[in-house]
mmCIF file of N, CA, C and O in Angstrom:
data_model
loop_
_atom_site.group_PDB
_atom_site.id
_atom_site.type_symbol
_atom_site.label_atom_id
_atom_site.label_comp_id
_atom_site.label_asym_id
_atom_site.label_seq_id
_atom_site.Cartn_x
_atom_site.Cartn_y
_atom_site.Cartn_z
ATOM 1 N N UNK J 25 189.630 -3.859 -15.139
ATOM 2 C CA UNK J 25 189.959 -4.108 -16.533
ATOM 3 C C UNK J 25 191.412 -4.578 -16.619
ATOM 4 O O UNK J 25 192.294 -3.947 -16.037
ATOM 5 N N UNK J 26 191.705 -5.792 -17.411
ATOM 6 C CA UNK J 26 193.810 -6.056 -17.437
ATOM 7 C C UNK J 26 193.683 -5.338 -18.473
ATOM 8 O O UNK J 26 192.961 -4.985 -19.406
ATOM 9 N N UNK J 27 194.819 -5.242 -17.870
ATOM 10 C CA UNK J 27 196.223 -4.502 -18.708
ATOM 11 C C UNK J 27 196.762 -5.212 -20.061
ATOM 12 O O UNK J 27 197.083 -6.397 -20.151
ATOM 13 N N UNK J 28 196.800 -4.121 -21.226
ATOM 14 C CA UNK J 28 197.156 -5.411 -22.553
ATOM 15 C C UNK J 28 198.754 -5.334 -22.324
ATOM 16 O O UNK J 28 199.529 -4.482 -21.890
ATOM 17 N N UNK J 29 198.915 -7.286 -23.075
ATOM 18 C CA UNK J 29 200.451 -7.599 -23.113
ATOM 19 C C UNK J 29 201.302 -6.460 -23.024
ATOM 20 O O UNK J 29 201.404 -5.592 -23.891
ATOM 21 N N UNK J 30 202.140 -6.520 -21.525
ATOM 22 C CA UNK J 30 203.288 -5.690 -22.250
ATOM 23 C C UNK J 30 203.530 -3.911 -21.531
ATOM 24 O O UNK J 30 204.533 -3.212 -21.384
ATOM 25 N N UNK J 31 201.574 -3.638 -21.124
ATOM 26 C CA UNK J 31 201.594 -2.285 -20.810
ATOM 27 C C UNK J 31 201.849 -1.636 -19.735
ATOM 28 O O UNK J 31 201.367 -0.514 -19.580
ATOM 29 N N UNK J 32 202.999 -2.462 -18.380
ATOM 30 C CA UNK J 32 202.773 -2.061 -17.164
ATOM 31 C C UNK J 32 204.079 -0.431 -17.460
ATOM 32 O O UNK J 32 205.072 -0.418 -18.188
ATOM 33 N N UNK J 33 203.781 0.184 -16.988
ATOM 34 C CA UNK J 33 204.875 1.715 -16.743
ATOM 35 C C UNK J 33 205.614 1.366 -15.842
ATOM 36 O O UNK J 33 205.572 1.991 -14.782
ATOM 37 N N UNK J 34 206.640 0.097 -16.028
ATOM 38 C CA UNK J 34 207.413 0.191 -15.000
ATOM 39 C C UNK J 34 208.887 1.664 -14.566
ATOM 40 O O UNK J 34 209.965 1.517 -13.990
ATOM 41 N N UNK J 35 208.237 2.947 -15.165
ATOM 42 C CA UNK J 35 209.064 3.605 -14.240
ATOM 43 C C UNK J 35 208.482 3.927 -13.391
ATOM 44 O O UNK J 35 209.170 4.741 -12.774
ATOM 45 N N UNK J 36 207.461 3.772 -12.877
ATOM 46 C CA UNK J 36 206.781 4.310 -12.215
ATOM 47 C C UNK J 36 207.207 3.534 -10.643
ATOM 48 O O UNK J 36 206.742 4.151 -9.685
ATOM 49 N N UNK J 37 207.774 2.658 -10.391
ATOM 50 C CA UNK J 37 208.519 1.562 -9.588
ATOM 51 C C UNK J 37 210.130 1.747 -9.185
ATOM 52 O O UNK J 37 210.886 2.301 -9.983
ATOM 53 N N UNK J 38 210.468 1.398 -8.281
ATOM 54 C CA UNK J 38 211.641 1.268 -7.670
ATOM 55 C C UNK J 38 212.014 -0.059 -7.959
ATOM 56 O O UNK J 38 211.278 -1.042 -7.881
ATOM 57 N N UNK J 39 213.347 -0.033 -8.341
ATOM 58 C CA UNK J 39 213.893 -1.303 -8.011
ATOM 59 C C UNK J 39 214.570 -2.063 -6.899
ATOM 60 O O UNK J 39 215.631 -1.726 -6.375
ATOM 61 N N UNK J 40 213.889 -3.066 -6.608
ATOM 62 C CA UNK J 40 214.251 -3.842 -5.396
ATOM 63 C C UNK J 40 214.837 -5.215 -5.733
ATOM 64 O O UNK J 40 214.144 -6.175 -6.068
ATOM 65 N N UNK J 41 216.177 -5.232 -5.617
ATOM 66 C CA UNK J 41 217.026 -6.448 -5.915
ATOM 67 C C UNK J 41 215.749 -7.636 -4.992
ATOM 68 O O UNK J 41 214.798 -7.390 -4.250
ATOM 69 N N UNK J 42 216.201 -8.615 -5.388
ATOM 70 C CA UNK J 42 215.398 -10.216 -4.986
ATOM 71 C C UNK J 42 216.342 -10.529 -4.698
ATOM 72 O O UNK J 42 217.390 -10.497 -5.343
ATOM 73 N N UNK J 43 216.115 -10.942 -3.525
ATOM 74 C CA UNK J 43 217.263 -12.340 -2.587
ATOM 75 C C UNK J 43 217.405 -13.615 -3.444
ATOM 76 O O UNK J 43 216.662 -14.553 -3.732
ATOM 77 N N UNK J 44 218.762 -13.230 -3.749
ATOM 78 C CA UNK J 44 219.288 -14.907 -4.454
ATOM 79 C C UNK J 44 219.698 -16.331 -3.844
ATOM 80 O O UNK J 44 220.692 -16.532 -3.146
ATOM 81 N N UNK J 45 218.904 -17.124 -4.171
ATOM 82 C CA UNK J 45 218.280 -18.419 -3.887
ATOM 83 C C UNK J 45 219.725 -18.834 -3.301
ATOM 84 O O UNK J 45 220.539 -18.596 -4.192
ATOM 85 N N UNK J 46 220.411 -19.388 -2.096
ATOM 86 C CA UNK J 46 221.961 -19.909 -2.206
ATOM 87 C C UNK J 46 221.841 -21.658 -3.132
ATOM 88 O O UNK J 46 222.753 -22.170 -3.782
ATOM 89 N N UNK J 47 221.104 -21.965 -3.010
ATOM 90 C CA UNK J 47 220.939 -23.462 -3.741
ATOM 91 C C UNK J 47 220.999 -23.346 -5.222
ATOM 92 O O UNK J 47 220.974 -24.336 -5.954
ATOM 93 N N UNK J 48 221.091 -21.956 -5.709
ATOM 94 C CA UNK J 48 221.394 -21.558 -6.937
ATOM 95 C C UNK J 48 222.075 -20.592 -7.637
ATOM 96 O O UNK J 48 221.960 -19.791 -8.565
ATOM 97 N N UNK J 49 223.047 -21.120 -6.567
ATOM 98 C CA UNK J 49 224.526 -20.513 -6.633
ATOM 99 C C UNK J 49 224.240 -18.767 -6.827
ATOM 100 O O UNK J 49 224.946 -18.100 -7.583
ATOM 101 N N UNK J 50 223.457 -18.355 -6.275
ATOM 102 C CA UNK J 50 223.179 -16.652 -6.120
ATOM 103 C C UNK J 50 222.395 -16.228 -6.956
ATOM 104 O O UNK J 50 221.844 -15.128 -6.951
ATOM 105 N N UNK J 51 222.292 -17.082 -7.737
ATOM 106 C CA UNK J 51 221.081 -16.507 -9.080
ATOM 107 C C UNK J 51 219.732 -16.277 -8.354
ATOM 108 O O UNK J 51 219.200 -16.842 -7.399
ATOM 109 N N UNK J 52 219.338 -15.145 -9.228
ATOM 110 C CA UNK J 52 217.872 -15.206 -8.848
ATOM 111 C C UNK J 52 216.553 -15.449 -9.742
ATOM 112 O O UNK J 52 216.680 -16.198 -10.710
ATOM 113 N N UNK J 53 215.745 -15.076 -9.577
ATOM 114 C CA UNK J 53 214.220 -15.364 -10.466
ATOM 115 C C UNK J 53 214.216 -14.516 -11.467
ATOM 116 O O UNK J 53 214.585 -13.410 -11.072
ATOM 117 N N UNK J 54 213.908 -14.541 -12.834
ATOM 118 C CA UNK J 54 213.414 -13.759 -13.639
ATOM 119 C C UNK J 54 212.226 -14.900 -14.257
ATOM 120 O O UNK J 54 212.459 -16.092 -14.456
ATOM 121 N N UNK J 55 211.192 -14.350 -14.446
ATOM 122 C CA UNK J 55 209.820 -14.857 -14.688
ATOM 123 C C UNK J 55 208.801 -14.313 -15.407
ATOM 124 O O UNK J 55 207.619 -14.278 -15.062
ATOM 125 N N UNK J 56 209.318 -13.850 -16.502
ATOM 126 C CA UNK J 56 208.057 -13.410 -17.628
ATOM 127 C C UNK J 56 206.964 -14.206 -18.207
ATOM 128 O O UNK J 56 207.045 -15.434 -18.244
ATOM 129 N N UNK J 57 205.847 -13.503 -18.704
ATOM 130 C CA UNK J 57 205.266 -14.311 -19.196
ATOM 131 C C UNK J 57 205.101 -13.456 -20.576
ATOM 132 O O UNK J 57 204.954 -12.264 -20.847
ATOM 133 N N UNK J 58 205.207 -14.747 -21.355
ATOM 134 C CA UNK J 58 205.263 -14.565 -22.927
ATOM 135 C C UNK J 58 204.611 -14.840 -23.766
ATOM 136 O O UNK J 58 203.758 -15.413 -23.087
ATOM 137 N N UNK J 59 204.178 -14.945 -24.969
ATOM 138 C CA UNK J 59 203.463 -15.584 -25.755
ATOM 139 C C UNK J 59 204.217 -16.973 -26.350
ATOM 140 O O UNK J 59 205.438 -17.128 -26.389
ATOM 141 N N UNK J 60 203.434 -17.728 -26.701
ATOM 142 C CA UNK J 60 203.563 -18.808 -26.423
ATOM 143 C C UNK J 60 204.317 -19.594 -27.710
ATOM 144 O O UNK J 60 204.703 -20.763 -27.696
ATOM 145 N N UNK J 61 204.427 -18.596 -28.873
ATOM 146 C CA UNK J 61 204.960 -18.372 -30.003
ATOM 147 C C UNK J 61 206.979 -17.820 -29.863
ATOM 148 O O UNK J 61 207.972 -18.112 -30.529
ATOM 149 N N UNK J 62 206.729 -16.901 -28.597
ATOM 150 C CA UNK J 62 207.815 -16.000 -28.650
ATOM 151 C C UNK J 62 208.823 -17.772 -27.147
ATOM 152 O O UNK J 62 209.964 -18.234 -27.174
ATOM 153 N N UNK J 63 208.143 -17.962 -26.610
ATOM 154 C CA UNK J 63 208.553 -19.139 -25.943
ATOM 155 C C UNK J 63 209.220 -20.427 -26.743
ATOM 156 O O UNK J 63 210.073 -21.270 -26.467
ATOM 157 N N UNK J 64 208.527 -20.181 -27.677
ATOM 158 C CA UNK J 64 208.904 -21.425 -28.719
ATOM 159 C C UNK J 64 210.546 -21.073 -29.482
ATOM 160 O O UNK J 64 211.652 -21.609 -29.429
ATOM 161 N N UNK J 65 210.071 -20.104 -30.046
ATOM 162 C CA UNK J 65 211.525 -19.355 -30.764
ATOM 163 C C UNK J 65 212.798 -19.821 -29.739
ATOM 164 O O UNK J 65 213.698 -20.649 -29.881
ATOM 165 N N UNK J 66 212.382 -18.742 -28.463
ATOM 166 C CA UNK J 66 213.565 -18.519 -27.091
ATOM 167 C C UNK J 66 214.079 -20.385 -26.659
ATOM 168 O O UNK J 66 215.263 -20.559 -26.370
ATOM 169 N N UNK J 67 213.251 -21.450 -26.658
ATOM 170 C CA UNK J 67 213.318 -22.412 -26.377
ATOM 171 C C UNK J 67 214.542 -23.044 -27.691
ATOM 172 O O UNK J 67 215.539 -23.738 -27.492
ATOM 173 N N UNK J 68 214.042 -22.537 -28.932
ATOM 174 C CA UNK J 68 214.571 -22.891 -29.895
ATOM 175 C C UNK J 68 216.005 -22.740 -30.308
ATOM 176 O O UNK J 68 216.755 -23.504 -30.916
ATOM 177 N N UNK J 69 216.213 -21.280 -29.697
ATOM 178 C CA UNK J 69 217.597 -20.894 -30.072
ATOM 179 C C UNK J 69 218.607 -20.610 -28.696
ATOM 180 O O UNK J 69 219.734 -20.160 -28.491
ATOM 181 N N UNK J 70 217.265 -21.263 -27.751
ATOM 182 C CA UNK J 70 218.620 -21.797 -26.716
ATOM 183 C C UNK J 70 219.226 -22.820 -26.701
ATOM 184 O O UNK J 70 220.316 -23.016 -26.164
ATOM 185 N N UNK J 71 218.481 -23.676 -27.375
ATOM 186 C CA UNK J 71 218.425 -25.237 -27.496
ATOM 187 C C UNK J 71 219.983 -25.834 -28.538
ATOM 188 O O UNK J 71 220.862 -26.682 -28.389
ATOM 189 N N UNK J 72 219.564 -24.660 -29.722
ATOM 190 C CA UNK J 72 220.690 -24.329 -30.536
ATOM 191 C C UNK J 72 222.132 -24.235 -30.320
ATOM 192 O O UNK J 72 223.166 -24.681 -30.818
ATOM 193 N N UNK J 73 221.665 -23.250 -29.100
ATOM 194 C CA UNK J 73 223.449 -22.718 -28.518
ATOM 195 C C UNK J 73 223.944 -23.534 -27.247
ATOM 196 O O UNK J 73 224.922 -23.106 -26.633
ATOM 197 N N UNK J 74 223.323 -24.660 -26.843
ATOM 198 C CA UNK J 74 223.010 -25.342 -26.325
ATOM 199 C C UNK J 74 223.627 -25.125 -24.504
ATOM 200 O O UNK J 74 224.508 -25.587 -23.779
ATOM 201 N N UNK J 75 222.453 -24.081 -24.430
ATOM 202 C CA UNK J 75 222.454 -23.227 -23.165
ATOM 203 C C UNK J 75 221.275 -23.761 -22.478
ATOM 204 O O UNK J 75 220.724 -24.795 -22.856
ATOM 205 N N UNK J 76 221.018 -23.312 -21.823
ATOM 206 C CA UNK J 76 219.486 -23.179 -21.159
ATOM 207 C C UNK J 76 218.505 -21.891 -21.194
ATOM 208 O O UNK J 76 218.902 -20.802 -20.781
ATOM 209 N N UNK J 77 217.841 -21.987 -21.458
ATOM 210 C CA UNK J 77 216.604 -20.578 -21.357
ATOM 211 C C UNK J 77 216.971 -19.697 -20.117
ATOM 212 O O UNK J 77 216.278 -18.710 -20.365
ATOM 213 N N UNK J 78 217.553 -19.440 -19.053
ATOM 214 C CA UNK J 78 217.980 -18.892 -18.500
ATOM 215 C C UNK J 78 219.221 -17.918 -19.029
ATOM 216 O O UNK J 78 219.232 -16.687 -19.069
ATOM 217 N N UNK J 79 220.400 -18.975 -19.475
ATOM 218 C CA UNK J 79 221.639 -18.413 -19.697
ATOM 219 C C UNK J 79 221.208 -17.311 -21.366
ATOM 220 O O UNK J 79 221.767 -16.270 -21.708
ATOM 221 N N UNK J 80 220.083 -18.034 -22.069
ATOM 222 C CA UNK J 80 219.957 -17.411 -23.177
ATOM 223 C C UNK J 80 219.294 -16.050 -23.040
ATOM 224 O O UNK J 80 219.525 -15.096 -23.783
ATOM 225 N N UNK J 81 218.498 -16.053 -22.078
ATOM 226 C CA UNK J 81 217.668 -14.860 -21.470
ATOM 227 C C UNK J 81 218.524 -13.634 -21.312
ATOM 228 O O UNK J 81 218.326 -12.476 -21.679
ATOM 229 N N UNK J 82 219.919 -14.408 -20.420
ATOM 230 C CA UNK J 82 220.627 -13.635 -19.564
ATOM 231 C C UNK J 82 221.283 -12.698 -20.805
ATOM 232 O O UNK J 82 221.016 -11.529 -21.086
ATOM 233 N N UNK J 83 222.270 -13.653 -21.472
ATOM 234 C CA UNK J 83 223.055 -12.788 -22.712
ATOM 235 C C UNK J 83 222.015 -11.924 -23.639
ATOM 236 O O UNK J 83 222.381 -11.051 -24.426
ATOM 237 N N UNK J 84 221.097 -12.189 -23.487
ATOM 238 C CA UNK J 84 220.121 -10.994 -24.228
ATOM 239 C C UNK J 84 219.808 -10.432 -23.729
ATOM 240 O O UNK J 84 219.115 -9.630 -24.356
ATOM 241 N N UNK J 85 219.872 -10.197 -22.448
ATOM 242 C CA UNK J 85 220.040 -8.975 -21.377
ATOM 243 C C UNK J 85 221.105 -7.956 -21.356
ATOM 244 O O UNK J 85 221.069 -6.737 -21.189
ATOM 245 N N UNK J 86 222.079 -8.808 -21.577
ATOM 246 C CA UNK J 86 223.375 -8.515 -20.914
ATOM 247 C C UNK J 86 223.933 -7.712 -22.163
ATOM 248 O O UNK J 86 224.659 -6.774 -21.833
ATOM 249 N N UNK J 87 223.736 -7.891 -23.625
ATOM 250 C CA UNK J 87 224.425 -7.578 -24.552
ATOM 251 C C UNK J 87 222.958 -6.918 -25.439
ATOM 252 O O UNK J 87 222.447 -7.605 -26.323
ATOM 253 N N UNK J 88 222.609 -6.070 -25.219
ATOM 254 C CA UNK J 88 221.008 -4.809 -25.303
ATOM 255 C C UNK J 88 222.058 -3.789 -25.488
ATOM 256 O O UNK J 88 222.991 -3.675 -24.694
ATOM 257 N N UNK J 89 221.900 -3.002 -26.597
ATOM 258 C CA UNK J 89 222.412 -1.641 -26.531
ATOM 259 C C UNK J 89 221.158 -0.730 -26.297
ATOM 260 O O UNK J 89 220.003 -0.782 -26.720
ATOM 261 N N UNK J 90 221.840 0.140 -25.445
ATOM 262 C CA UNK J 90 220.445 1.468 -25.139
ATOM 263 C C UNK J 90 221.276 2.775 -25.467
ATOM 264 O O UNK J 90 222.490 2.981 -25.493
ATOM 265 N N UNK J 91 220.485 3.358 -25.640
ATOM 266 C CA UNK J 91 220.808 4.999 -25.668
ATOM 267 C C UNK J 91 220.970 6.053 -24.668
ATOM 268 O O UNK J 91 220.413 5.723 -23.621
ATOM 269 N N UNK J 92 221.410 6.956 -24.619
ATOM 270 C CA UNK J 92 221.843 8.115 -23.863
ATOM 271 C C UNK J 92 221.291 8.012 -22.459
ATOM 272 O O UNK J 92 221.938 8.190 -21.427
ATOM 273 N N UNK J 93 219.732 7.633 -22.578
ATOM 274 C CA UNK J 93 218.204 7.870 -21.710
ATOM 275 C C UNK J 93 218.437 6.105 -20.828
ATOM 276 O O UNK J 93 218.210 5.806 -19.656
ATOM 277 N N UNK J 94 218.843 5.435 -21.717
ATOM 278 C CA UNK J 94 218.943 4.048 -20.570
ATOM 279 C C UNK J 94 217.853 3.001 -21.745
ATOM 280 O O UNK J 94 217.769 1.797 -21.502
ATOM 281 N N UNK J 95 217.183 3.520 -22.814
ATOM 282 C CA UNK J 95 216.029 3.014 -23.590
ATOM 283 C C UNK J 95 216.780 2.037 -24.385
ATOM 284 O O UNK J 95 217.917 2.380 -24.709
ATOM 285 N N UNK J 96 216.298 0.713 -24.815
ATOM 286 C CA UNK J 96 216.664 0.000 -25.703
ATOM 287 C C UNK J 96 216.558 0.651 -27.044
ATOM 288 O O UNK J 96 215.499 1.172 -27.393
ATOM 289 N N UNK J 97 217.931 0.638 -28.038
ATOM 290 C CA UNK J 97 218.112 1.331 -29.372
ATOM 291 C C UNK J 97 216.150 0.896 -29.956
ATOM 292 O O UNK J 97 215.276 1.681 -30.324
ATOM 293 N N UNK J 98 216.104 -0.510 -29.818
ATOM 294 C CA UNK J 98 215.092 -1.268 -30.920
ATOM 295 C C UNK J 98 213.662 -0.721 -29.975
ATOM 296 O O UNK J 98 213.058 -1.752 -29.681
ATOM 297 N N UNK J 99 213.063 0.257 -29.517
ATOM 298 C CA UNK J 99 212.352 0.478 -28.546
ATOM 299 C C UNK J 99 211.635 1.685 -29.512
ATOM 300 O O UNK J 99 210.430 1.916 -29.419
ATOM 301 N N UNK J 100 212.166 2.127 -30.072
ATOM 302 C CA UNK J 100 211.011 3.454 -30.723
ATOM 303 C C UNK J 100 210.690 2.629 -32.107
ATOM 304 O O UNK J 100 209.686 3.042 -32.687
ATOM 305 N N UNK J 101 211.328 1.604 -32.694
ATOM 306 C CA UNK J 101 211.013 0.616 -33.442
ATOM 307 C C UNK J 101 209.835 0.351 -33.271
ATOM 308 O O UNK J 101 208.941 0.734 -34.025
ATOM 309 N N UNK J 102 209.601 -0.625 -31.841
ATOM 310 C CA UNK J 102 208.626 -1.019 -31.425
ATOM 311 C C UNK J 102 207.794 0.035 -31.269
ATOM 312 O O UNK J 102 206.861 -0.426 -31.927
ATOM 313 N N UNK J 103 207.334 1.290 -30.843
ATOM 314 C CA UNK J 103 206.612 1.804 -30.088
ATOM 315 C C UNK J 103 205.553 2.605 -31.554
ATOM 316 O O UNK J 103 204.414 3.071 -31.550
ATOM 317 N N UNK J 104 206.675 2.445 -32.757
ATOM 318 C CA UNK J 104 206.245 3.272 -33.941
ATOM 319 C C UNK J 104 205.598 1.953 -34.913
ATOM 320 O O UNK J 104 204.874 2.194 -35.880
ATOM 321 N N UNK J 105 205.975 0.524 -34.500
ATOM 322 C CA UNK J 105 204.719 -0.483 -34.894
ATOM 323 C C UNK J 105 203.262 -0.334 -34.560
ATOM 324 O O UNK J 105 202.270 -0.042 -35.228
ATOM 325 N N UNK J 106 203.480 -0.646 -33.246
ATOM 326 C CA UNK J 106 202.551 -0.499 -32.161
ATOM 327 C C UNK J 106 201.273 0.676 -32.743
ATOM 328 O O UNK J 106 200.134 0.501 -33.175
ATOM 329 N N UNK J 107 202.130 1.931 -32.499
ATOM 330 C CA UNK J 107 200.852 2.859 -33.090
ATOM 331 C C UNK J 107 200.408 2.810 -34.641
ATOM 332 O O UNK J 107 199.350 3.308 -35.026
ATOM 333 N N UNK J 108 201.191 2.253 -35.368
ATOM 334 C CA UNK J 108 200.655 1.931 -36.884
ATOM 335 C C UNK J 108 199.461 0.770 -36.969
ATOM 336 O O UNK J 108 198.529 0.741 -37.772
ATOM 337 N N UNK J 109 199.827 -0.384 -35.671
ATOM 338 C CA UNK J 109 199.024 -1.374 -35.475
ATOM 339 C C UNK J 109 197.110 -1.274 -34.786
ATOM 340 O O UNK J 109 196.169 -2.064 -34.707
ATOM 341 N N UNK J 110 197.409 0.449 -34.356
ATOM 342 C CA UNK J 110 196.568 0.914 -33.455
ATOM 343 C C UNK J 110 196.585 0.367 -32.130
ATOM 344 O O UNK J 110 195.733 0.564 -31.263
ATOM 345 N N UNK J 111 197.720 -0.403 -32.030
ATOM 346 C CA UNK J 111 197.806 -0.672 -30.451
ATOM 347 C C UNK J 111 197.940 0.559 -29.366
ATOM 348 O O UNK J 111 198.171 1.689 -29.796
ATOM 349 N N UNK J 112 197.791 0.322 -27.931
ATOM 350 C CA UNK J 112 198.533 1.177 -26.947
ATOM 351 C C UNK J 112 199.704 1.467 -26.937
ATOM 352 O O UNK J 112 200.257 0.916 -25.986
ATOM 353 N N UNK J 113 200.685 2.347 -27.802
ATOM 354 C CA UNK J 113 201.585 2.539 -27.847
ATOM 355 C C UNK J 113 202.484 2.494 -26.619
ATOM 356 O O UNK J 113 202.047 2.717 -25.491
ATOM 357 N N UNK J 114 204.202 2.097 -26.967
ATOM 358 C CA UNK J 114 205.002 1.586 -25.527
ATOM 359 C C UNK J 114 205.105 3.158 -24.909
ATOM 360 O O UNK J 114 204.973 4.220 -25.516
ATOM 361 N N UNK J 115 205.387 2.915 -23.480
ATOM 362 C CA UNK J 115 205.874 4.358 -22.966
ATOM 363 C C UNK J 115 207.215 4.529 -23.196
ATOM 364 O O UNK J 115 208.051 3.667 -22.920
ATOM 365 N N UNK J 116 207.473 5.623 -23.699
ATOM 366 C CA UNK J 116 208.921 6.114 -23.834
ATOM 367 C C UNK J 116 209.282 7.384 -23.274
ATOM 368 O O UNK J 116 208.528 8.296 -23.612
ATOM 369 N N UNK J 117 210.277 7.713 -22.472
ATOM 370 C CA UNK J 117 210.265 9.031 -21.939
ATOM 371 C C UNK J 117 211.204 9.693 -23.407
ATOM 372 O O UNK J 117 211.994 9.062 -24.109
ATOM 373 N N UNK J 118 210.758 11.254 -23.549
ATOM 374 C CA UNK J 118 211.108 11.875 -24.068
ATOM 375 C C UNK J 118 212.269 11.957 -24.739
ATOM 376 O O UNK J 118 213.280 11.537 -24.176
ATOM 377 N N UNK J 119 212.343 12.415 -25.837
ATOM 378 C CA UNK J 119 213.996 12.536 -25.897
ATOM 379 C C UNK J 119 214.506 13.701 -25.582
ATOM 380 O O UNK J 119 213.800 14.705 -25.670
ATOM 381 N N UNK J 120 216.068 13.791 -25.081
ATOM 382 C CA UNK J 120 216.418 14.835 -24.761
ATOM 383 C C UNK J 120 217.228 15.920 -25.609
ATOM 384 O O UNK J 120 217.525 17.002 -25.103
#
């Protein structure tokens, strides 16, 4: 059976840095797959700041506030849609 958009438990995983490409100046792969709506937007307002989908990716990485736990602030947001939507609600570890 897949898995719906979105539902893998990645704590359940270690993180293992990826060998950065030298032909790209050390950067490495990030490779989501998205909806095709949310691609359009990201395309849109990189296009805007007139970056590339990479660099736009990156600063929305880079500038995420999280809380105490390591969780994105906008994450119980999401997780309290989700179950109103009757979706599979996101995993969130506890609060402390």
């Amino acid at each position: 059976m897949a898995r719906t958009y979105g539902s893998r438990d990645t704590r359940e995983r270690t993180y293992e840095p990826p060998t950065p490409v030298a032909a790209s100046k050390g950067l490495v792969r990030l490779s989501p797959l998205v909806p095709p709506e949310v691609h359009a937007t990201a395309f849109s307002n990189a296009k805007a700041m007139g970056v590339s989908m990479g660099k736009y990716v990156a600063e929305l990485i880079r500038r995420d506030q999280v809380d105490e736990n390591g969780v994105p602030l906008w994450a119980r947001e999401l997780k309290d849609a989700e179950e109103a939507a009757g979706q599979a609600p996101l995993p969130l570890p506890e609060q402390s």
